[in-house]
Amino acid sequence: MSPRTRRVAVSLSLLVLGAVSVLSGCAPSDAGTEGKAAGVTQGPVALSGAGPETGGATSGTDSPEAPGTEAGDASSRPGHGSAPGPGPGPGPGPGPGHGPGPGPRASVAAPPAPTEAESASGPASGPGDGATRSGSESTAARDLPGLGPMTLALVPAGTRQALIVTGEDMDSTVSTAQLYERADTGWRPGAVWPARNALNGWTPDHHSGDLRSPIGVFTLTAAGGFLSDPGTELPYDHSQGFFVSGTGFEGEPLEGSFDHVVAIDYNRQPGTSPLDWTRPLGPGKGGGIWLHVDHGGPTQGCVTLTRTHMRELLRALDPDLRPVVVMGDADSLSS
């Protein structure tokens, strides 16, 4: 069955269930939570906390959260997320219109803890595969470019792969993303990709419904999507729970936004499916913040990349390199 046919089938089933409301942003689950739980206790300590949130009020797709997730459109998303929210489960249930829940949540094994050698020696690894892992020994940088001492201090010692998402300014919805891998001589850069973030820009103290993406350093431990695994080494939850419909903040269609997602470990349990709605910091700090397919407009808290670049990222991320995303506006990250 083609992806289009599958989406139509899911749409019809949602109509039958009388639950066709569209997500408003990214994750289809918690109400208005795309990753707004600053100071999460999961994954690398974030400057502002991490957790999946999705798209904008009526657009945007950040990860699926229950009512008021930060990804997705206000009218079509259950909350603030773009992905369909799961049924009642840990944490806030899906708001109106996250579509049917993904069913039993698939729990993914968390990556192994860093060894003593890694902790002592710090990140050290060669580049990944494909265009995202370009660069050479001669272009390697000792420290991750554009990051100040406070931000660098939040990058775990064992991390050897980092996606840096840099916003133009605190209120901008436009960003760039670049994947770096640690080699013996330093950090080697990959290609620079265009990206989008939340409608109101960035914040170091994310809360559900603020329509801002959280600033910080967060681990990347699980992926998933409405479409099948494109070849990632991360645990991948292939589920209809990622179906999304409706429109974004700028009237753009949200369908397909969650075909591929990577959960940003902000206010969530690392290693679990992106559709898991557990919120360690509480629902008020948001959640459901994801990296997902761009839908042509700002999100409620998530970060989006083109479909091609999302697939490249998924194939490049390697759990053995303990990947993280470092995200925020340029001034905040340089501190």
Coordinates of C-alpha atoms in Angstrom, one line a residue:
M1 CA 0.0 0.0 0.0
S2 CA 1.4 3.4 -1.0
P3 CA 2.1 6.1 1.7
R4 CA -0.7 8.2 0.1
T5 CA -3.2 5.3 0.2
R6 CA -2.2 4.5 3.8
R7 CA -2.8 8.1 4.8
V8 CA -6.3 8.1 3.1
A9 CA -7.1 4.8 5.0
V10 CA -6.0 6.3 8.3
S11 CA -8.1 9.5 7.6
L12 CA -11.2 7.4 6.9
S13 CA -10.7 5.4 10.1
L14 CA -10.4 8.7 12.0
L15 CA -13.6 9.9 10.6
V16 CA -15.3 6.8 11.6
L17 CA -14.0 7.2 15.1
G18 CA -15.1 10.8 15.1
A19 CA -11.6 11.9 16.0
V20 CA -10.5 13.8 13.0
S21 CA -9.4 17.0 14.7
V22 CA -6.0 18.1 13.5
L23 CA -2.9 18.5 15.5
S24 CA -1.5 21.9 15.9
G25 CA 2.1 21.2 15.7
C26 CA 4.6 18.4 16.3
A27 CA 4.1 15.6 18.7
P28 CA 0.5 14.4 18.9
S29 CA 0.1 13.9 22.5
D30 CA 0.4 16.2 25.5
A31 CA -1.5 19.3 25.3
G32 CA 0.6 22.1 23.9
T33 CA 4.0 20.6 24.6
E34 CA 6.6 20.5 21.9
G35 CA 9.5 20.2 24.1
K36 CA 9.1 22.9 26.6
A37 CA 10.2 21.4 29.7
A38 CA 13.3 23.3 30.5
G39 CA 15.8 21.6 32.6
V40 CA 14.8 18.1 31.7
T41 CA 16.4 15.3 33.6
Q42 CA 16.7 13.2 30.6
G43 CA 19.5 13.2 28.1
P44 CA 22.1 15.9 28.1
V45 CA 21.3 18.8 30.4
A46 CA 19.7 21.5 28.3
L47 CA 20.1 25.2 28.5
S48 CA 16.4 25.6 28.5
G49 CA 15.0 22.1 28.8
A50 CA 14.0 19.6 26.2
G51 CA 10.7 17.9 25.2
P52 CA 8.7 17.3 22.0
E53 CA 6.5 20.1 20.9
T54 CA 5.0 20.5 17.5
G55 CA 4.1 23.0 14.8
G56 CA 2.3 26.2 15.2
A57 CA -1.2 27.1 16.4
T58 CA -2.7 26.1 13.2
S59 CA 0.4 25.1 11.6
G60 CA 3.7 23.8 12.5
T61 CA 4.6 20.4 13.5
D62 CA 6.8 19.7 16.4
S63 CA 6.3 16.4 18.0
P64 CA 3.0 14.9 19.0
E65 CA 1.7 15.8 22.4
A66 CA -1.7 15.7 23.8
P67 CA -4.0 18.7 23.8
G68 CA -2.0 21.7 23.1
T69 CA 1.2 20.0 21.8
E70 CA 3.7 22.2 20.2
A71 CA 3.6 20.6 16.8
G72 CA 0.8 20.9 14.6
D73 CA -2.0 23.2 13.9
A74 CA -4.3 24.4 16.5
S75 CA -7.4 23.3 14.7
S76 CA -6.1 20.0 13.6
R77 CA -3.5 19.1 16.2
P78 CA -4.4 17.9 19.6
G79 CA -2.4 20.6 21.1
H80 CA 0.8 21.8 20.1
G81 CA 2.2 19.0 18.2
S82 CA 2.1 18.0 14.6
A83 CA 2.0 14.3 15.1
P84 CA -1.2 12.6 16.0
G85 CA -1.4 12.3 19.8
P86 CA -1.6 8.9 21.4
G87 CA -4.5 7.8 23.3
P88 CA -4.6 8.1 27.1
G89 CA -1.3 7.2 28.5
P90 CA 1.4 8.5 30.7
G91 CA 1.2 12.2 30.7
P92 CA -1.5 14.3 29.3
G93 CA -3.7 12.6 26.8
P94 CA -4.0 13.8 23.2
G95 CA -6.0 16.9 22.8
P96 CA -8.7 17.3 20.3
G97 CA -7.6 16.1 16.9
H98 CA -4.4 14.1 17.4
G99 CA -6.1 11.3 15.7
P100 CA -6.3 7.8 17.1
G101 CA -3.5 6.9 19.6
P102 CA -0.6 4.9 18.3
G103 CA -1.7 2.0 20.4
P104 CA 0.8 0.3 22.8
R105 CA 3.9 2.5 22.9
A106 CA 7.0 0.8 21.8
S107 CA 9.7 1.2 24.3
V108 CA 13.2 1.5 22.8
A109 CA 16.3 0.5 24.6
A110 CA 18.3 3.5 25.7
P111 CA 21.8 3.8 24.4
P112 CA 24.6 2.3 26.5
A113 CA 26.1 4.5 29.1
P114 CA 29.5 6.1 28.3
T115 CA 32.5 4.0 29.3
E116 CA 35.1 5.3 31.7
A117 CA 37.5 5.7 28.8
E118 CA 35.0 7.8 26.9
S119 CA 34.3 10.0 29.9
A120 CA 37.9 10.5 30.5
S121 CA 39.0 11.1 27.0
G122 CA 36.0 13.0 25.8
P123 CA 34.4 12.6 22.3
A124 CA 36.6 10.9 19.7
S125 CA 35.2 9.4 16.6
G126 CA 35.4 9.5 12.8
P127 CA 32.7 11.1 10.6
G128 CA 29.5 9.4 9.6
D129 CA 28.4 8.4 6.2
G130 CA 27.0 10.4 3.3
A131 CA 26.8 14.1 2.6
T132 CA 26.1 14.8 6.2
R133 CA 29.4 13.5 7.2
S134 CA 31.6 15.5 4.9
G135 CA 34.8 17.2 6.0
S136 CA 38.4 16.1 6.4
E137 CA 41.1 16.1 9.0
S138 CA 42.3 19.4 7.7
T139 CA 38.9 21.1 8.3
A140 CA 38.3 19.6 11.7
A141 CA 37.7 22.2 14.5
R142 CA 38.9 21.7 18.1
D143 CA 35.6 22.9 19.5
L144 CA 32.1 23.0 18.0
P145 CA 31.9 26.2 16.0
G146 CA 29.6 29.0 17.2
L147 CA 29.3 27.6 20.7
G148 CA 30.4 29.5 23.8
P149 CA 31.9 28.0 27.0
M150 CA 28.5 27.7 28.8
T151 CA 27.0 25.8 25.8
L152 CA 30.0 23.6 25.2
A153 CA 30.0 22.6 28.9
L154 CA 26.5 21.0 28.3
V155 CA 27.8 18.7 25.6
P156 CA 28.4 15.3 27.2
A157 CA 32.0 14.2 27.3
G158 CA 31.2 10.9 25.4
T159 CA 29.3 12.7 22.6
R160 CA 31.0 12.3 19.2
Q161 CA 28.1 13.4 17.0
A162 CA 26.3 16.8 17.3
L163 CA 23.6 18.4 15.2
I164 CA 23.8 22.2 15.7
V165 CA 20.6 24.1 14.9
T166 CA 21.3 27.9 14.9
G167 CA 18.4 30.4 14.8
E168 CA 19.0 33.9 13.3
D169 CA 17.8 35.6 16.5
M170 CA 15.6 35.0 19.6
D171 CA 12.4 35.7 17.7
S172 CA 13.2 34.2 14.3
T173 CA 11.5 31.2 12.8
V174 CA 14.4 30.5 10.4
S175 CA 17.4 28.4 11.3
T176 CA 20.3 26.4 9.8
A177 CA 21.3 22.9 10.8
Q178 CA 24.7 21.2 10.5
L179 CA 25.8 17.8 11.7
Y180 CA 29.3 17.4 13.2
E181 CA 31.3 14.3 14.0
R182 CA 34.2 14.1 16.3
A183 CA 37.5 12.8 14.9
D184 CA 40.9 12.5 16.7
T185 CA 41.8 15.9 15.4
G186 CA 38.5 17.6 16.2
W187 CA 35.0 18.1 15.0
R188 CA 34.4 17.5 11.3
P189 CA 31.5 19.5 9.7
G190 CA 28.8 18.1 7.4
A191 CA 26.6 20.0 5.0
V192 CA 24.6 23.1 6.1
W193 CA 20.8 22.5 5.8
P194 CA 18.0 25.1 6.0
A195 CA 15.6 24.6 9.0
R196 CA 12.6 26.1 10.7
N197 CA 11.7 26.4 14.4
A198 CA 8.8 27.7 16.5
L199 CA 6.5 30.5 15.5
N200 CA 7.7 32.8 18.3
G201 CA 11.4 31.9 18.1
W202 CA 13.4 30.5 21.0
T203 CA 13.4 30.4 24.8
P204 CA 15.7 29.3 27.6
D205 CA 12.6 28.4 29.7
H206 CA 10.1 26.6 27.5
H207 CA 6.5 26.1 28.7
S208 CA 3.6 24.5 27.1
G209 CA 1.8 26.8 24.7
D210 CA 4.5 29.5 24.4
L211 CA 5.2 28.6 20.7
R212 CA 8.9 28.8 21.2
S213 CA 11.6 26.2 20.7
P214 CA 13.6 25.3 23.8
I215 CA 17.3 26.4 23.8
G216 CA 19.7 23.7 25.0
V217 CA 21.6 20.5 24.4
F218 CA 19.5 17.4 24.2
T219 CA 20.2 13.8 23.4
L220 CA 18.8 12.0 20.4
T221 CA 17.9 8.4 21.3
A222 CA 14.9 7.4 19.3
A223 CA 13.1 7.9 16.0
G224 CA 9.9 6.9 14.3
G225 CA 7.4 7.9 11.6
F226 CA 4.3 7.2 9.6
L227 CA 6.5 5.8 6.8
S228 CA 8.9 2.8 7.3
D229 CA 12.4 3.1 8.6
P230 CA 14.7 4.7 5.9
G231 CA 17.7 3.0 7.3
T232 CA 18.6 4.6 10.6
E233 CA 20.5 2.9 13.4
L234 CA 18.4 4.6 16.0
P235 CA 15.4 2.6 17.4
Y236 CA 12.6 3.4 14.9
D237 CA 8.8 3.2 15.8
H238 CA 6.9 2.7 12.5
S239 CA 3.3 3.6 13.5
Q240 CA 0.0 5.1 12.2
G241 CA 0.2 7.1 15.4
F242 CA 2.3 9.6 13.4
F243 CA -0.5 10.4 11.0
V244 CA -1.2 14.1 10.9
S245 CA -3.6 16.3 8.9
G246 CA -4.9 19.9 9.0
T247 CA -3.1 23.1 8.2
G248 CA -0.2 25.1 9.8
F249 CA 0.2 28.7 10.9
E250 CA 0.5 29.9 7.3
G251 CA -2.3 27.7 5.9
E252 CA 0.2 25.0 4.7
P253 CA -0.9 21.3 4.8
L254 CA 0.6 19.4 7.7
E255 CA 0.1 15.9 6.1
G256 CA 3.3 14.0 5.9
S257 CA 5.1 16.2 8.5
F258 CA 5.6 13.1 10.7
D259 CA 6.5 10.7 8.0
H260 CA 10.0 10.7 9.7
V261 CA 10.8 12.1 13.1
V262 CA 13.6 12.1 15.6
A263 CA 12.6 12.7 19.2
I264 CA 14.5 15.5 21.0
D265 CA 15.0 14.4 24.6
Y266 CA 13.4 17.4 26.2
N267 CA 11.0 16.5 29.1
R268 CA 10.7 12.9 27.9
Q269 CA 12.1 9.5 28.8
P270 CA 15.1 8.9 26.6
G271 CA 15.2 5.8 24.5
T272 CA 11.4 5.4 24.3
S273 CA 9.2 5.9 21.2
P274 CA 8.7 9.5 20.2
L275 CA 5.0 8.7 20.9
D276 CA 5.6 8.1 24.5
W277 CA 4.1 10.9 26.5
T278 CA 5.9 10.6 29.8
R279 CA 6.8 14.1 31.0
P280 CA 9.4 14.0 33.9
L281 CA 9.1 17.8 34.4
G282 CA 5.4 17.8 34.3
P283 CA 3.0 18.8 31.5
G284 CA 3.5 22.5 32.1
K285 CA 7.0 22.3 30.7
G286 CA 5.7 21.1 27.4
G287 CA 7.1 18.2 25.4
G288 CA 6.8 16.4 22.2
I289 CA 9.6 18.4 20.6
W290 CA 10.9 16.6 17.5
L291 CA 13.0 17.0 14.5
H292 CA 10.6 16.2 11.6
V293 CA 9.7 16.8 8.0
D294 CA 9.2 20.5 7.1
H295 CA 5.7 21.5 6.2
G296 CA 6.4 25.0 4.8
G297 CA 5.8 27.1 7.9
P298 CA 6.9 27.7 11.6
T299 CA 6.2 25.1 14.3
Q300 CA 4.9 25.1 17.8
G301 CA 8.3 24.1 19.2
C302 CA 9.8 21.5 16.9
V303 CA 12.6 21.9 14.4
T304 CA 12.0 20.9 10.8
L305 CA 14.2 19.9 7.9
T306 CA 13.3 19.0 4.3
R307 CA 12.2 15.5 3.6
T308 CA 15.5 14.7 1.9
H309 CA 17.6 16.1 4.7
M310 CA 15.5 14.3 7.4
R311 CA 16.2 11.0 5.7
E312 CA 19.9 11.8 5.4
L313 CA 20.0 12.7 9.1
L314 CA 18.3 9.5 10.1
R315 CA 20.8 7.5 8.1
A316 CA 23.7 9.4 9.6
L317 CA 22.8 9.3 13.3
D318 CA 24.7 6.6 15.1
P319 CA 23.7 5.7 18.7
D320 CA 27.2 4.5 19.4
L321 CA 28.4 8.1 18.9
R322 CA 25.9 9.4 21.5
P323 CA 24.3 12.0 19.3
V324 CA 22.9 15.3 20.6
V325 CA 21.2 18.3 19.2
V326 CA 22.5 21.7 20.2
M327 CA 19.8 24.3 19.4
G328 CA 18.9 27.9 20.0
D329 CA 19.5 31.4 18.6
A330 CA 23.0 32.3 17.6
D331 CA 23.6 34.8 20.5
S332 CA 22.4 32.2 23.1
L333 CA 24.5 29.4 21.8
S334 CA 27.6 31.6 21.7
S335 CA 27.4 32.3 25.5

